Short mmCIF file of C-alpha atoms and ligand atoms in Angstrom, two decimals:
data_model
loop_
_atom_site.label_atom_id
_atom_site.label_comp_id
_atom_site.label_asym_id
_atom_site.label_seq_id
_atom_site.Cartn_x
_atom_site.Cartn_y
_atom_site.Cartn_z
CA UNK A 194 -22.31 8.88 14.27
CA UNK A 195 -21.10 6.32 11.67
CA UNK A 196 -20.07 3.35 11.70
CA UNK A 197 -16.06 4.20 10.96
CA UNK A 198 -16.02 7.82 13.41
CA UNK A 199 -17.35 4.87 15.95
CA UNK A 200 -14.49 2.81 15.25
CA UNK A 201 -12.10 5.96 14.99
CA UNK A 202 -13.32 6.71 18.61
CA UNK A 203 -12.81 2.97 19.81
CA UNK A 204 -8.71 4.24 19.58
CA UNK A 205 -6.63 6.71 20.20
CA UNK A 206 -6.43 8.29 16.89
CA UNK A 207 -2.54 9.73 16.86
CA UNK A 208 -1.70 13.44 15.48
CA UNK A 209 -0.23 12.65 12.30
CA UNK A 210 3.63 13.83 12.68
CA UNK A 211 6.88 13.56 10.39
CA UNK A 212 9.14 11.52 11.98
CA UNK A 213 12.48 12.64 11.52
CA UNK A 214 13.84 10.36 8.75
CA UNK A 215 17.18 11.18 6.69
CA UNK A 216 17.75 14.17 5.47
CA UNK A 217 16.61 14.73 2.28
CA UNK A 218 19.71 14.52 -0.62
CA UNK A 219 18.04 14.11 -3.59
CA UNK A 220 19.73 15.88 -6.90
CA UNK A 221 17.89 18.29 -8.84
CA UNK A 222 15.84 16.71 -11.73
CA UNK A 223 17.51 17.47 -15.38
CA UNK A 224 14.10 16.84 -17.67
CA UNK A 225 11.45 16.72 -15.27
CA UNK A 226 8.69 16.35 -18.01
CA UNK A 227 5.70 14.61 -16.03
CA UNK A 228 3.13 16.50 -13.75
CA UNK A 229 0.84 14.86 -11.06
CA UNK A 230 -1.87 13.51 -13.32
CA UNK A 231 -5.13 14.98 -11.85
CA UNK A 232 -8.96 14.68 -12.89
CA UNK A 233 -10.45 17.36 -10.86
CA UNK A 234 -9.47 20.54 -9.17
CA UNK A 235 -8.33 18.32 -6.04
CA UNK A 236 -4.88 17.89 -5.23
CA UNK A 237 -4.23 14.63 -3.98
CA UNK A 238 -0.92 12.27 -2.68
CA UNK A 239 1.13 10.86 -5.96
CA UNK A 240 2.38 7.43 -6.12
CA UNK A 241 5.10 6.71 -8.36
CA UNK A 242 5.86 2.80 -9.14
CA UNK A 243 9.33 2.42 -9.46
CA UNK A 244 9.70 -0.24 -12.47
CA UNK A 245 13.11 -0.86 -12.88
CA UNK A 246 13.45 -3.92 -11.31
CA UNK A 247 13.46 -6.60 -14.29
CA UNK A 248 17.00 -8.07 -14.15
CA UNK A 249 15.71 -9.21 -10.37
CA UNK A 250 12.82 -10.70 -11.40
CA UNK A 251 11.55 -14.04 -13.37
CA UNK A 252 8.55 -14.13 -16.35
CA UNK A 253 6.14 -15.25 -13.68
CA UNK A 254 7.19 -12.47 -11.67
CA UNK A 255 6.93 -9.97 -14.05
CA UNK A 256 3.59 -11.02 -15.01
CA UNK A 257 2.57 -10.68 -10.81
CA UNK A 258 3.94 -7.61 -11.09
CA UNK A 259 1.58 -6.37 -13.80
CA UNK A 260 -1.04 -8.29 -11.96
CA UNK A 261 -0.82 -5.75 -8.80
CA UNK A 262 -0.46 -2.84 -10.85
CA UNK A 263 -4.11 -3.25 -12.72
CA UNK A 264 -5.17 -4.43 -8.98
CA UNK A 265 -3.90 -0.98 -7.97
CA UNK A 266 -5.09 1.06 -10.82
CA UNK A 267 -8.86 -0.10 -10.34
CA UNK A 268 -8.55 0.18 -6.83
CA UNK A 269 -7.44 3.43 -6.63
CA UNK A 270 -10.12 4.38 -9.10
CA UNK A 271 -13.03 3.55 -6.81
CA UNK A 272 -11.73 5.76 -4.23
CA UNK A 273 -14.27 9.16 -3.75
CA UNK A 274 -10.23 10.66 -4.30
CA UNK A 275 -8.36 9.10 -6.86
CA UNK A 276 -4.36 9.32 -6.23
CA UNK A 277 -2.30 10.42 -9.07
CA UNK A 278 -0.18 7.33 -10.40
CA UNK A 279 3.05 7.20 -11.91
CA UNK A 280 4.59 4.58 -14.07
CA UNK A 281 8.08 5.29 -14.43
CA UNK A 282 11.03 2.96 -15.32
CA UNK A 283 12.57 1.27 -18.19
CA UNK A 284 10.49 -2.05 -17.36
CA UNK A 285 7.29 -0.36 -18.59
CA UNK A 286 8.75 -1.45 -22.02
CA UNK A 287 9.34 -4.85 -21.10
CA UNK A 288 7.68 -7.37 -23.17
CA UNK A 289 5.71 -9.32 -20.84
CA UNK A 290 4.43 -6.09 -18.79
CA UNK A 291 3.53 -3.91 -21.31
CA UNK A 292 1.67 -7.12 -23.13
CA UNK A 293 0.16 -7.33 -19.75
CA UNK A 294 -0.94 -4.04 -19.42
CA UNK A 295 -1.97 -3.77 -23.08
CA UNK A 296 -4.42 -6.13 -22.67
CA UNK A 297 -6.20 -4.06 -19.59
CA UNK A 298 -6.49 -1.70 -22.41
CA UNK A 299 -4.03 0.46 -20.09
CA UNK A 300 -3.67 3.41 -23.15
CA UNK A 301 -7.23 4.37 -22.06
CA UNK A 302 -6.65 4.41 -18.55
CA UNK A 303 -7.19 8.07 -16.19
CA UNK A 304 -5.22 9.80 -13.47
CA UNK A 305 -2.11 7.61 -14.77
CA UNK A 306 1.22 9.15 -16.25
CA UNK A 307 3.53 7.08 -17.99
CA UNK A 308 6.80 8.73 -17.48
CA UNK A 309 9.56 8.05 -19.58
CA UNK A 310 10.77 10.99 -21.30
CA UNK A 311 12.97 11.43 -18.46
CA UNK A 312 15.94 9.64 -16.56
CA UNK A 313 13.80 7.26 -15.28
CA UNK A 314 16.34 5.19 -13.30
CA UNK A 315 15.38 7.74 -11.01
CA UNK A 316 12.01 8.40 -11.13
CA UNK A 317 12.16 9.94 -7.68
CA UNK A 318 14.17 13.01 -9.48
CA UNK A 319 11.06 14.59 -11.40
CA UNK A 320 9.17 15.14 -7.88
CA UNK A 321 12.31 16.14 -6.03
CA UNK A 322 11.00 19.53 -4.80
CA UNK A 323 8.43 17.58 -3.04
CA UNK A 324 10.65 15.72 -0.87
CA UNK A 325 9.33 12.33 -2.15
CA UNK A 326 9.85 9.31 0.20
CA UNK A 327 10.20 5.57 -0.93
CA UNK A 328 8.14 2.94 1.11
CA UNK A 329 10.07 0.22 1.84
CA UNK A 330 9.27 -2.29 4.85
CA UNK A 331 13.00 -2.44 5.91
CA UNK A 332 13.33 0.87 6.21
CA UNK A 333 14.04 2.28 10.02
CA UNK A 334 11.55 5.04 9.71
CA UNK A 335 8.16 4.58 10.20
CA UNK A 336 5.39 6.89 7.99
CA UNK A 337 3.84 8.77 10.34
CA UNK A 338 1.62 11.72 7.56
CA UNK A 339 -0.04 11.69 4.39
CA UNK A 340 -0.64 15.29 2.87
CA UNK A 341 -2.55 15.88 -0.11
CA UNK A 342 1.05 17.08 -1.66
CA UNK A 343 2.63 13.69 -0.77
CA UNK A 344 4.53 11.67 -3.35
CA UNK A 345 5.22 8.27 -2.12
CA UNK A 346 7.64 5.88 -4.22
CA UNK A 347 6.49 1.63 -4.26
CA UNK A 348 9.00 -0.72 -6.17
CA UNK A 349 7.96 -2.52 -8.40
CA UNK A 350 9.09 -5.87 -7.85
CA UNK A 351 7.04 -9.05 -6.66
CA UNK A 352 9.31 -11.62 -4.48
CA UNK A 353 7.76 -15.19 -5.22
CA UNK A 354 11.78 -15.55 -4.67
CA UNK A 355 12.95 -13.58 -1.81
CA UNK A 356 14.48 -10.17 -2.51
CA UNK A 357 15.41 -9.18 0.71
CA UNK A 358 16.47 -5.04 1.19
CA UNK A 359 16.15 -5.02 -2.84
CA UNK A 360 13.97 -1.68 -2.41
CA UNK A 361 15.62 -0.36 0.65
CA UNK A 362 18.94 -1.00 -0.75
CA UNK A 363 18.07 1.13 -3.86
CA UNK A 364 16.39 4.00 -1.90
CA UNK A 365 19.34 4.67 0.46
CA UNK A 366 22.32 4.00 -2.31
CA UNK A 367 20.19 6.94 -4.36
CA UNK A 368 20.11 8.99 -0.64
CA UNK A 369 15.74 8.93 -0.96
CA UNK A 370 14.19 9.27 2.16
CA UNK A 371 12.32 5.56 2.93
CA UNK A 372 9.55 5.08 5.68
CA UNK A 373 8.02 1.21 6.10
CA UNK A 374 4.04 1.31 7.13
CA UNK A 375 3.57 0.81 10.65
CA UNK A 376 1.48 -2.36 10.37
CA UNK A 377 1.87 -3.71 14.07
CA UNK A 378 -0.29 -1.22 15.58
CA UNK A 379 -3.15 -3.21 14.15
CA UNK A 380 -2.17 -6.60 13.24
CA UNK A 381 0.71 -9.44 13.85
CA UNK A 382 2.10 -10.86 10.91
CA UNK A 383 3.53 -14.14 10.00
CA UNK A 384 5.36 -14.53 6.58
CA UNK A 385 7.89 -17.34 5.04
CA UNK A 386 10.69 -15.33 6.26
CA UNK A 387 10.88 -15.55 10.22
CA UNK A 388 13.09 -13.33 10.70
CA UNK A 389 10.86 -10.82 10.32
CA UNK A 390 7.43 -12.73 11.81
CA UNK A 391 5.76 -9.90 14.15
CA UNK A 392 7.69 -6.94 13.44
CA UNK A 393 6.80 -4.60 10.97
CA UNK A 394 9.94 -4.95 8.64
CA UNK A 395 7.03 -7.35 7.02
CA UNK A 396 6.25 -7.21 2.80
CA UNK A 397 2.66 -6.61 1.65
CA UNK A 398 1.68 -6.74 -1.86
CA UNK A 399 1.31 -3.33 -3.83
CA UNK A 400 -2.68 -3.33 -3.67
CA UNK A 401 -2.25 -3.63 -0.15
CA UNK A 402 0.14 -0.64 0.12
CA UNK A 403 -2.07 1.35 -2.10
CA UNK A 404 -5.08 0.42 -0.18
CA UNK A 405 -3.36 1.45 2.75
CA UNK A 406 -2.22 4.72 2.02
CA UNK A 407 -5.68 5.43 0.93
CA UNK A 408 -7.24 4.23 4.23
CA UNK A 409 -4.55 6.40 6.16
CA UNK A 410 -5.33 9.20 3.94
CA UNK A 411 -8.77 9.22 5.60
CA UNK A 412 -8.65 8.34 8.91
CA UNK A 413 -5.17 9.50 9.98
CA UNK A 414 -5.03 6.45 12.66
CA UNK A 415 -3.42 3.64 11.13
CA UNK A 416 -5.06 0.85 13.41
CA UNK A 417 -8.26 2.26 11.59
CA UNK A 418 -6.58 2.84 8.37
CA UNK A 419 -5.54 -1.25 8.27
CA UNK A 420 -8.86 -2.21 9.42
CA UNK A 421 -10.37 -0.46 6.13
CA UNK A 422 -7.99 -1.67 3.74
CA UNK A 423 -9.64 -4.93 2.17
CA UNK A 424 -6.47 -6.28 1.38
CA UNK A 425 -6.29 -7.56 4.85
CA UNK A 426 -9.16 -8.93 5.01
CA UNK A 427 -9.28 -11.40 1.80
CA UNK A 428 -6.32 -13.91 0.97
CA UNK A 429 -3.26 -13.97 0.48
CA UNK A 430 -2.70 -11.32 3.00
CA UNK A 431 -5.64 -12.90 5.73
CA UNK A 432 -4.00 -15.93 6.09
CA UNK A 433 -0.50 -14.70 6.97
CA UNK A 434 -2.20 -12.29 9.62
CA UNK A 435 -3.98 -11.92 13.37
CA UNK A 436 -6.12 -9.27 14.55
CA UNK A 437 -4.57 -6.81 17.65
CA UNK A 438 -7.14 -5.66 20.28
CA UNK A 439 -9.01 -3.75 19.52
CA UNK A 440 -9.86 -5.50 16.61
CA UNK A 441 -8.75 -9.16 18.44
CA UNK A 442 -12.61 -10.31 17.70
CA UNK A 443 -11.83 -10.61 13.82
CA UNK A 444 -9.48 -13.76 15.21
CA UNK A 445 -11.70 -17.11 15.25
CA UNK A 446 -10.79 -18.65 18.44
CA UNK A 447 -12.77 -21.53 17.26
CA UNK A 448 -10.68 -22.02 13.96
CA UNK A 449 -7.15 -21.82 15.93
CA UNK A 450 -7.53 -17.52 15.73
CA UNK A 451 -7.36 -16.98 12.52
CA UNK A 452 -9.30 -14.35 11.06
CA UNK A 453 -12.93 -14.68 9.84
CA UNK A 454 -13.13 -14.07 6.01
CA UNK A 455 -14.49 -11.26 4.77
CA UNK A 456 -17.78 -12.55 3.44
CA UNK A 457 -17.77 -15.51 6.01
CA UNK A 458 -18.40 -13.11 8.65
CA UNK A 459 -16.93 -10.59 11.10
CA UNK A 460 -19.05 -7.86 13.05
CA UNK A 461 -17.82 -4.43 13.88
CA UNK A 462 -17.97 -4.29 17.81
CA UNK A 463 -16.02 -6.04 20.56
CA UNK A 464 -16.25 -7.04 23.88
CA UNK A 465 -20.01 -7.46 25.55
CA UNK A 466 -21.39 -6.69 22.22
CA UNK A 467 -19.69 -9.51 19.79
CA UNK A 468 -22.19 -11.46 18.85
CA UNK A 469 -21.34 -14.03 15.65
CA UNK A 470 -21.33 -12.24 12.39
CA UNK A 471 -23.97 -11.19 10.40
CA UNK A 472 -25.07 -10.38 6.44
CA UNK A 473 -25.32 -7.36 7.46
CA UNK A 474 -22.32 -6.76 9.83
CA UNK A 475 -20.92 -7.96 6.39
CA UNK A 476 -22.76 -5.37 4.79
CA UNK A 477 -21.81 -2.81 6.63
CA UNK A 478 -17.96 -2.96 6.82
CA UNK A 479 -18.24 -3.42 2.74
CA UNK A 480 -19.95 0.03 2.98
CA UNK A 481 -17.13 1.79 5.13
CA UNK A 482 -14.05 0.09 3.36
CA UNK A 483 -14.29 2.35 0.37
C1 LIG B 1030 6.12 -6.93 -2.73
S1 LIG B 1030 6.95 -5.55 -2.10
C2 LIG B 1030 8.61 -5.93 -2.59
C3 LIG B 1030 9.41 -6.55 -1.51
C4 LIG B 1030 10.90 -6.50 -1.77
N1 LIG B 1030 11.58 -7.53 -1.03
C5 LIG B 1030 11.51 -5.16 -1.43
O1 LIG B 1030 12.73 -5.12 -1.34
O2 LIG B 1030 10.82 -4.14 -1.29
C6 LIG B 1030 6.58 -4.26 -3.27
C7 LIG B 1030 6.74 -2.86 -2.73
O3 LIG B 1030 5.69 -2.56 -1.82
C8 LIG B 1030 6.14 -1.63 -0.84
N2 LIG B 1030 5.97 -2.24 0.50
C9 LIG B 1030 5.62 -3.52 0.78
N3 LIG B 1030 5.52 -3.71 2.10
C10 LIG B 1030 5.80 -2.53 2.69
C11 LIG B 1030 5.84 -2.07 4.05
N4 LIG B 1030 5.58 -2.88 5.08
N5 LIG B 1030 6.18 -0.78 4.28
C12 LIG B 1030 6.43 0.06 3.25
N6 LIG B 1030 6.40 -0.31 1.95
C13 LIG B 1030 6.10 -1.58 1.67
C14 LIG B 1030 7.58 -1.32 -1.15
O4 LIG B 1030 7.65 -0.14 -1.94
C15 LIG B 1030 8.00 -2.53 -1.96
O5 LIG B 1030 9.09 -2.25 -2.79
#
């Protein structure tokens, strides 16, 4: 047995479901002109970066944003099953994003459509006969299934200023299903805003999302799905965060709970069997987090 089907077996994996979110009301597309980039025979989930979110945002935002988004790409990349990725929006021509991206050589990049020969206000309209749904954290409905035909919507807007409902707000004014990631069934999380400390209305960066979908993708239990996403284990997201059993032991109680860092140790058992980290307990989650 490996190391992750003994972890999957340390919970009760759910049956992934669709919860019953809104009812679908989006309009049929006028130009749809993109298809799910693909570099193999396998069909995987799409995710389509909304970028029209400029007049919200400052320089130094816009240059985080194009930050997450090469984050994203090479993460995704590394994955055994790339996702399709969509960049679609009338920000993908502004200055400092596209200079951004330019200089990742981004041209060159694979499994990545750049879609703007469409209304792409709405990129959401292209993929509308596959019921796509935007993630947002303050939305009421919680994801609850990844299928390989999935298309799943992230904004594409960094808050280093609050933006609070800025994604949700557009999703439900356009009538586009939303779902938020169901992050408390793994860990508690503490942000700058407090009104939403510990519940799961709570933002995450876009690596993390990606990361997270990926991690879902394969295990179908999203308490094991967190646990392999390394964006919760390395800063900023570490430091905002604690551990829920069964994965409590990743909490120092000797450094006021807060979790080990990834490379400063954590082990993969609990109870009787913790024992202080090891190089190669070290070694071996950096083996299962893909
Ligand atoms: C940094 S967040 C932006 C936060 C912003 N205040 C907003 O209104 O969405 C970037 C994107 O990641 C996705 N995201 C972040 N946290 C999420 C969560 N907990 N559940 C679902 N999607 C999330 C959303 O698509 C969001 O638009």
């Amino acid at each position: 047995m490996t190391t992750a089907s003994m972890i999957a077996k340390m919970i009760d994996v759910e049956t992934p479901k669709v919860e019953a979110a809104t009812t679908p009301k989006i309009t049929t597309p006028t130009t749809p002109k993109i298809t799910t980039p693909t570099t193999s025979n396998i069909t995987t989930p799409t995710i389509i970066f909304d970028l029209n979110y400029a007049p919200q945002m400052s320089r130094n935002e816009m240059k985080a944003l194009a930050n997450q988004l090469v984050l994203s790409y090479a993460s995704n990349r590394r994955y055994s099953q790339p996702f399709g990725l969509v960049f679609s929006g009338s920000d993908f021509h502004d200055s400092t994003l596209h200079e951004a991206l330019s200089k990742q050589d981004f041209s060159s990049w694979s499994n990545v459509s750049v879609s703007d020969s469409f209304d792409s206000s709405t990129p959401w309209q292209a993929y509308a006969d596959k019921n796509p749904v935007y993630l947002t954290a303050d939305s009421p409905n919680q994801l609850t299934s990844i299928t390989s035909e999935s298309v799943f919507i992230i904004g594409g807007l960094v808050d280093h200023k609050e933006k609070p409902d800025a994604s949700h707000n557009r999703a439900t004014q356009n009538n586009v299903p939303t779902a938020r990631l169901p992050l408390l069934s793994a860990v508690q999380i503490n942000t700058h805003n407090e009104s939403k400390n510990n519940t799961e209305h709570v933002d995450i960066s876009t690596l993390a999302v990606v990361q997270l979908l990926h991690s879902f993708y394969k295990f179908k239990s999203w308490p094991t799905a967190i646990y392999n996403t390394p964006s919760f284990h390395s800063a900023p997201l570490r430091k905002f965060l604690h551990w829920k059993p069964p994965y409590d032991f990743l909490n120092d109680v000797e450094n006021g709970g807060r979790p080990y860092k990834l490379g400063a140790g954590f082990c993969l058992t609990s109870g009787e069997s913790f024992r202080p980290p090891t190089i190669d307990d070290i070694n071996i989650i950096k083996t299962h987090i893909e």
